[in-house]
Protein backbone atom coordinates (compact mmCIF):
# COMPACT_ATOMS: atom_id res chain seq x y z
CA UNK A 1 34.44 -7.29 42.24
CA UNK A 2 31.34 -5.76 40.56
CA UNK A 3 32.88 -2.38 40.45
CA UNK A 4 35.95 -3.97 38.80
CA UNK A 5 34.51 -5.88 36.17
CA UNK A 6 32.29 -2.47 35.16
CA UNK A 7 34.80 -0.71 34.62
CA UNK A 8 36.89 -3.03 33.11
CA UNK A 9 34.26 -3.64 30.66
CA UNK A 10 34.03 0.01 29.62
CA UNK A 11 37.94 0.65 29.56
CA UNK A 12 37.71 -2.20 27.01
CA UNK A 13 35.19 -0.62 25.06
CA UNK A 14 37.17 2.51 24.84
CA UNK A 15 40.25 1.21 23.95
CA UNK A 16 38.38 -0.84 21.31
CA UNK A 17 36.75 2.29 19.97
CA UNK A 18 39.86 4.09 20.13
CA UNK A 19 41.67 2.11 17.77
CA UNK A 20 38.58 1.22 15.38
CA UNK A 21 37.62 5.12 15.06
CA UNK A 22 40.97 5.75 12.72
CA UNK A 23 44.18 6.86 12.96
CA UNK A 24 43.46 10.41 14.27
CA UNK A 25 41.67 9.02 16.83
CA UNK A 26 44.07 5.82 17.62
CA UNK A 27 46.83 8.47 17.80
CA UNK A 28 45.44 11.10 19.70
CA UNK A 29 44.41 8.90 22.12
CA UNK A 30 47.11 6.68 23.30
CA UNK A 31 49.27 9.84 23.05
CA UNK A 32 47.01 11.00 25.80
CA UNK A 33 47.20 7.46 27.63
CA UNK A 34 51.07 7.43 27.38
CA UNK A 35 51.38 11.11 28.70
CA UNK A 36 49.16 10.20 31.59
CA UNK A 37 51.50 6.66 32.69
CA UNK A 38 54.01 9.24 32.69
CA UNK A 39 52.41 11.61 35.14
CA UNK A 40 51.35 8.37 36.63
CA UNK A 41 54.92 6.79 37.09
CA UNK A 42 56.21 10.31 38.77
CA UNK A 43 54.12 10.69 41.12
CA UNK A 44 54.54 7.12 42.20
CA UNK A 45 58.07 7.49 42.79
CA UNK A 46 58.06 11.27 44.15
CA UNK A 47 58.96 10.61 47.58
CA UNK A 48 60.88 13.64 49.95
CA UNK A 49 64.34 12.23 48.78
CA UNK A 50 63.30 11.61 45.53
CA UNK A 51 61.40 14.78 43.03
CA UNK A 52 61.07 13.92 39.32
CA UNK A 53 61.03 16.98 37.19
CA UNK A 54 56.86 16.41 36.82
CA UNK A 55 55.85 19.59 34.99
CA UNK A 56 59.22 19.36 32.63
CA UNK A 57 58.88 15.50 32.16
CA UNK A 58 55.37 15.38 31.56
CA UNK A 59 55.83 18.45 28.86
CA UNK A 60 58.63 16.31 27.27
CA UNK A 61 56.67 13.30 26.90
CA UNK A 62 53.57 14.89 25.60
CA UNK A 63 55.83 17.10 23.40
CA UNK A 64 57.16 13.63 21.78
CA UNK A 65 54.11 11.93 21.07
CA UNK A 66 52.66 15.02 19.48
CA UNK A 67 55.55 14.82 17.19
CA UNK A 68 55.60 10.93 16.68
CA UNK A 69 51.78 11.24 16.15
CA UNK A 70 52.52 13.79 13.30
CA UNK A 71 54.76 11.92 12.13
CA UNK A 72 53.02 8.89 11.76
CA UNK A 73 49.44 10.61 10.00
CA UNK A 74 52.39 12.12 7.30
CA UNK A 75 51.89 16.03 8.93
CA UNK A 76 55.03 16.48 9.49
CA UNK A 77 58.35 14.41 8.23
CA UNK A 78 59.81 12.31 10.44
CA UNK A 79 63.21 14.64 10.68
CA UNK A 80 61.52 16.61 13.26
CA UNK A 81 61.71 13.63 15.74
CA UNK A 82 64.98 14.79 16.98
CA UNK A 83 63.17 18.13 18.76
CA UNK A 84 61.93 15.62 21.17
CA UNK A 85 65.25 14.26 21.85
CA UNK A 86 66.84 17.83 21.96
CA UNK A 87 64.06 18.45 24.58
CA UNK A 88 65.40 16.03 27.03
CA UNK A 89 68.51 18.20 27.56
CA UNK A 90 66.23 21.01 28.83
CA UNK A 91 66.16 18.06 31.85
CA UNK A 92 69.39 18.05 32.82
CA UNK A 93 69.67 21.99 32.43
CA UNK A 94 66.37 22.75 34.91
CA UNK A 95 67.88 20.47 37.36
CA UNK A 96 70.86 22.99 37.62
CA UNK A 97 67.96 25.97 39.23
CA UNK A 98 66.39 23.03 41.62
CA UNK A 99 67.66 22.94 45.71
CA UNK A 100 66.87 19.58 45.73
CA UNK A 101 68.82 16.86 48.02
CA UNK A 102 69.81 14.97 45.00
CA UNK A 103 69.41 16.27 41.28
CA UNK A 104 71.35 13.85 39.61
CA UNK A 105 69.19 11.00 41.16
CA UNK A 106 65.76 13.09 40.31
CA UNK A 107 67.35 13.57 36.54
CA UNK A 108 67.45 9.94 36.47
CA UNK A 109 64.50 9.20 37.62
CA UNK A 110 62.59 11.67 35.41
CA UNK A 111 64.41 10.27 32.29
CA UNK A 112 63.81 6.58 33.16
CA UNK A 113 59.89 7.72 33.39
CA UNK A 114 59.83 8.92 29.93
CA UNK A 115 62.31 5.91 29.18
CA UNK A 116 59.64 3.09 30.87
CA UNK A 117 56.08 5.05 30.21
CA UNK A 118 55.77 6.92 27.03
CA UNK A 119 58.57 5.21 24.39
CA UNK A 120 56.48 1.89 24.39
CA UNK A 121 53.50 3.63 23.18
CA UNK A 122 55.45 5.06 20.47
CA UNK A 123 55.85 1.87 19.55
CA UNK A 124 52.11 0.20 19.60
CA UNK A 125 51.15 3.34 17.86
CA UNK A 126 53.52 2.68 15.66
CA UNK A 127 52.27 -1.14 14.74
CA UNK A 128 49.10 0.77 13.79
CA UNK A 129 51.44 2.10 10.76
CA UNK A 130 53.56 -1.07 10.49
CA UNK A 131 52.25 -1.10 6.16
CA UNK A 132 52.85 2.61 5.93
CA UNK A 133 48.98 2.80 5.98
CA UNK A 134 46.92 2.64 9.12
CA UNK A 135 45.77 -0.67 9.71
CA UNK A 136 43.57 -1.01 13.14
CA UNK A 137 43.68 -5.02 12.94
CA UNK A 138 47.45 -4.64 14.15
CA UNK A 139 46.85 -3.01 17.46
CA UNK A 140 43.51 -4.66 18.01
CA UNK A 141 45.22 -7.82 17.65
CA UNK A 142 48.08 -6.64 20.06
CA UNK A 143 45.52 -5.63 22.75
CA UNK A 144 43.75 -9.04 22.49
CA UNK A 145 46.57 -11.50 22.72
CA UNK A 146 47.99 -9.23 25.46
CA UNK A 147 44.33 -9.65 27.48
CA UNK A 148 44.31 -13.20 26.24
CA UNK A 149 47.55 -14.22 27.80
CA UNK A 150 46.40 -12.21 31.33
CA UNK A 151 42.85 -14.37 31.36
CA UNK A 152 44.86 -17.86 30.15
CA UNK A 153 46.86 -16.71 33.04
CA UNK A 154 44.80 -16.08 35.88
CA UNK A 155 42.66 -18.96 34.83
CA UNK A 156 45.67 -21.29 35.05
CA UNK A 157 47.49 -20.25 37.51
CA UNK A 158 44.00 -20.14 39.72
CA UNK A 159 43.32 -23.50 38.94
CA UNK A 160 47.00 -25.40 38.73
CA UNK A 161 48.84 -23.12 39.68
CA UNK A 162 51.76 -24.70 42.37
CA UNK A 163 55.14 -23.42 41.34
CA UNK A 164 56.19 -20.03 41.80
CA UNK A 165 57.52 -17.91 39.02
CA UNK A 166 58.61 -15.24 41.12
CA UNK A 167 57.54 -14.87 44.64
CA UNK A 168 59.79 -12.51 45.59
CA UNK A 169 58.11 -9.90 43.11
CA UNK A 170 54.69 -11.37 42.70
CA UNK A 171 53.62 -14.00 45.33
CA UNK A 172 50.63 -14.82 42.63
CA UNK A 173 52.47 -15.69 39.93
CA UNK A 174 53.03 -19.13 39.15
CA UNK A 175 54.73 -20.97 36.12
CA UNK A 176 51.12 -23.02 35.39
CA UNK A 177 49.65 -19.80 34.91
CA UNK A 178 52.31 -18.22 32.97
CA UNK A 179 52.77 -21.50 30.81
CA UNK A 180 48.54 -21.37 30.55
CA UNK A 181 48.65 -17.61 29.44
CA UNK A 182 51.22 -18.24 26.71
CA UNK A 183 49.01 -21.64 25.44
CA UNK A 184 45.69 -19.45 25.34
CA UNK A 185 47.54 -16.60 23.81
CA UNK A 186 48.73 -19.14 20.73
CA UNK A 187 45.61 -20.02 20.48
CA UNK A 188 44.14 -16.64 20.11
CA UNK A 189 46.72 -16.05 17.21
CA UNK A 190 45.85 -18.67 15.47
CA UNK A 191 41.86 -17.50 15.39
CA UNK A 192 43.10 -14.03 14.88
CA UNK A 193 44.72 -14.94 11.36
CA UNK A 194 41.70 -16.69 10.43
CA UNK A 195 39.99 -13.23 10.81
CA UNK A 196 42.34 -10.41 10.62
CA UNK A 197 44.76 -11.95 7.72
CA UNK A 198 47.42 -9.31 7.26
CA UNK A 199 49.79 -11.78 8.41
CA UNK A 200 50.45 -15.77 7.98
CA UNK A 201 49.72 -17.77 10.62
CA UNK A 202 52.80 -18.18 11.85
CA UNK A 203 53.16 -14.83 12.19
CA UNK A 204 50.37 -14.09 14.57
CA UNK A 205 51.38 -17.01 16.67
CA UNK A 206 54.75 -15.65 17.16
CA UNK A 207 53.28 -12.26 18.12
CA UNK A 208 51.46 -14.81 20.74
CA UNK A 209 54.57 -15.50 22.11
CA UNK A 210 56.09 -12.48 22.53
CA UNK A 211 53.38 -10.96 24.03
CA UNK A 212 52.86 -13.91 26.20
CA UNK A 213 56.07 -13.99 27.16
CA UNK A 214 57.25 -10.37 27.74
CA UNK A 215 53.91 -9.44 28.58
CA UNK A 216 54.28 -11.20 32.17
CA UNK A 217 58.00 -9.68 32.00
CA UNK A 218 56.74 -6.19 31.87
CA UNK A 219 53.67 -7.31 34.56
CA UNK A 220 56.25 -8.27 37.14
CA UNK A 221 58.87 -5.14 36.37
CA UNK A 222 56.29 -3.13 37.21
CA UNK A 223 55.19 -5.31 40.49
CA UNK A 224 59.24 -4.61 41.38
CA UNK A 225 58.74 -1.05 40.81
CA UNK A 226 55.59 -1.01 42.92
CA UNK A 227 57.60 -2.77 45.85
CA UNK A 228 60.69 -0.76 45.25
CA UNK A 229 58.39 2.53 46.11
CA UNK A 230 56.34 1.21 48.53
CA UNK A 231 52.99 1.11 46.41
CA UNK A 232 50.27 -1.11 46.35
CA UNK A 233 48.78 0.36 43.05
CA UNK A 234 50.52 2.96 40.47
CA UNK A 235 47.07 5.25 41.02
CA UNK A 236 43.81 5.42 41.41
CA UNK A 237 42.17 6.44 38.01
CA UNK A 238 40.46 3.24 37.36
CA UNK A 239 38.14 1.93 40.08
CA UNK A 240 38.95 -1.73 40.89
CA UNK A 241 42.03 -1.88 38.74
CA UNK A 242 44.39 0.70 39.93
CA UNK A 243 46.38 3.05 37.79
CA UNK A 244 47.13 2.96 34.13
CA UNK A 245 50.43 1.33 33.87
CA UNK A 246 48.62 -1.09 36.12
CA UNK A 247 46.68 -1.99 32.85
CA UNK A 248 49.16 -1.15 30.78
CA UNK A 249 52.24 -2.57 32.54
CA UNK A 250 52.24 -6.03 29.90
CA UNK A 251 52.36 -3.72 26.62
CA UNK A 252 55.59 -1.26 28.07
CA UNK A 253 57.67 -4.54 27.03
CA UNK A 254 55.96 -6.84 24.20
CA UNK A 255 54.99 -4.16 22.19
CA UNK A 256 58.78 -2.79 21.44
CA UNK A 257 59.71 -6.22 21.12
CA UNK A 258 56.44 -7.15 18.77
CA UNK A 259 56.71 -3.81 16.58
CA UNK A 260 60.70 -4.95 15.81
CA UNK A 261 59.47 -8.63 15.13
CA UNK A 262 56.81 -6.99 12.53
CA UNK A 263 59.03 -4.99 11.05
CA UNK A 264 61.94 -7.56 10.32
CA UNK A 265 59.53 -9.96 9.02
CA UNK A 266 57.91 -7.14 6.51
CA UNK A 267 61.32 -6.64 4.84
């Protein structure tokens, strides 16, 4: 427990810093952090009947972010996105010189990485950028309504919690603590707007939502991919907490869903 909450307490302060340093920094970054989950995520599911295209998968990931990054500091337009996409194709061609047992299954399974670990943290880079300018308050806010809603949850669930949300997937997880995660969350918004302004209330308190809702979505997809492998963690990197997309499993789908939200409301 002590090694947990030390280095939870530090990974906090780093992601913090991260996104208060600036953009280049903010970037850079969770570029890094996104090309890691990737790594991460094949090597999770690399069993002897299953071999992602690591090297290739990783490069294409990394490759992306470095342009999306570009493109979101104004380096480079935004046309050169499509070099990324163009890149993928390279997957299905390398899979052609492989002797693997099943190449169509590891092509899938090396786009679905990509797919479920790097293209949500396109998107929470991108709310950084949601006014055209950087604006840290945006992310910050996104990382502290998603760790709100975890607390509210364990806190609930630990104390009321009697109904299962879904045992099959996460024996833990109960609806008192996912109701008490969302509640908390709200909450949060609502002093967040107080403090951060950029949006109206309302506004933050729907981001509440969403993240309190699809946050424990994208907590229990990854507890079925963990169970679908045979994993008890997705790594190792982080004493007492796992992996990365252990930490970052609630942002890979609230922060899609939270970056569209912003963006229809800005219009």
């Amino acid at each position: 427990m002590k090694t947990r909450a030390i280095t939870g307490f530090f990974f906090i302060v780093i992601l913090i810093s991260a996104v208060l340093l600036g953009p280049y920094t903010f970037v850079s970054f969770f570029s890094l952090i996104a090309t890691c989950c990737v790594y991460e995520f094949y090597r999770m599911v690399r069993t002897e009947s299953i071999q992602p295209l690591l090297l290739l998968g990783v490069g294409v990931a990394a490759l992306g972010l470095v342009l999306v990054s570009f493109a979101l500091l104004a380096i480079l337009p935004y046309s050169v996105l499509p070099v990324s996409i163009v890149a993928v194709l390279f997957l299905y061609i390398a899979a052609l010189f492989r002797t693997t047992q099943h190449p169509i299954q590891d092509v899938a399974y090396s786009l679905f990485g990509l797919l479920y670990a790097a293209i949500p943290f396109i998107f929470f880079m991108g709310l950084g950028f949601v006014g055209d300018t950087y604006n840290a308050y945006i992310p910050l806010g996104f990382l502290i309504l998603l760790w709100t809603n975890d607390t509210g949850a364990y806190l609930a669930g630990r104390s009321m919690g009697r109904h299962k949300l879904f045992e099959r997937i996460s024996p833990n997880k109960t609806w008192e603590g996912f109701v008490g995660g969302v509640v908390m969350a709200v909450v949060a918004g609502f002093i967040l707007s107080q403090y951060f302004g950029i949006f109206p209330v309302w506004s933050w308190m729907c981001m509440a939502v969403i993240i309190g809702i699809f946050g424990t979505f994208g907590d229990l997809v990854e507890s079925m991919l963990k169970r679908n492998v045979g994993v008890k963690d997705s790594g190792n990197i982080l004493p007492g907490h796992g992996g990365l997309l252990d930490r970052f499993d609630g942002l890979l789908i609230a922060a899609p869903l939270v970056y569209l939200f912003l963006t229809l409301i800005d219009k």
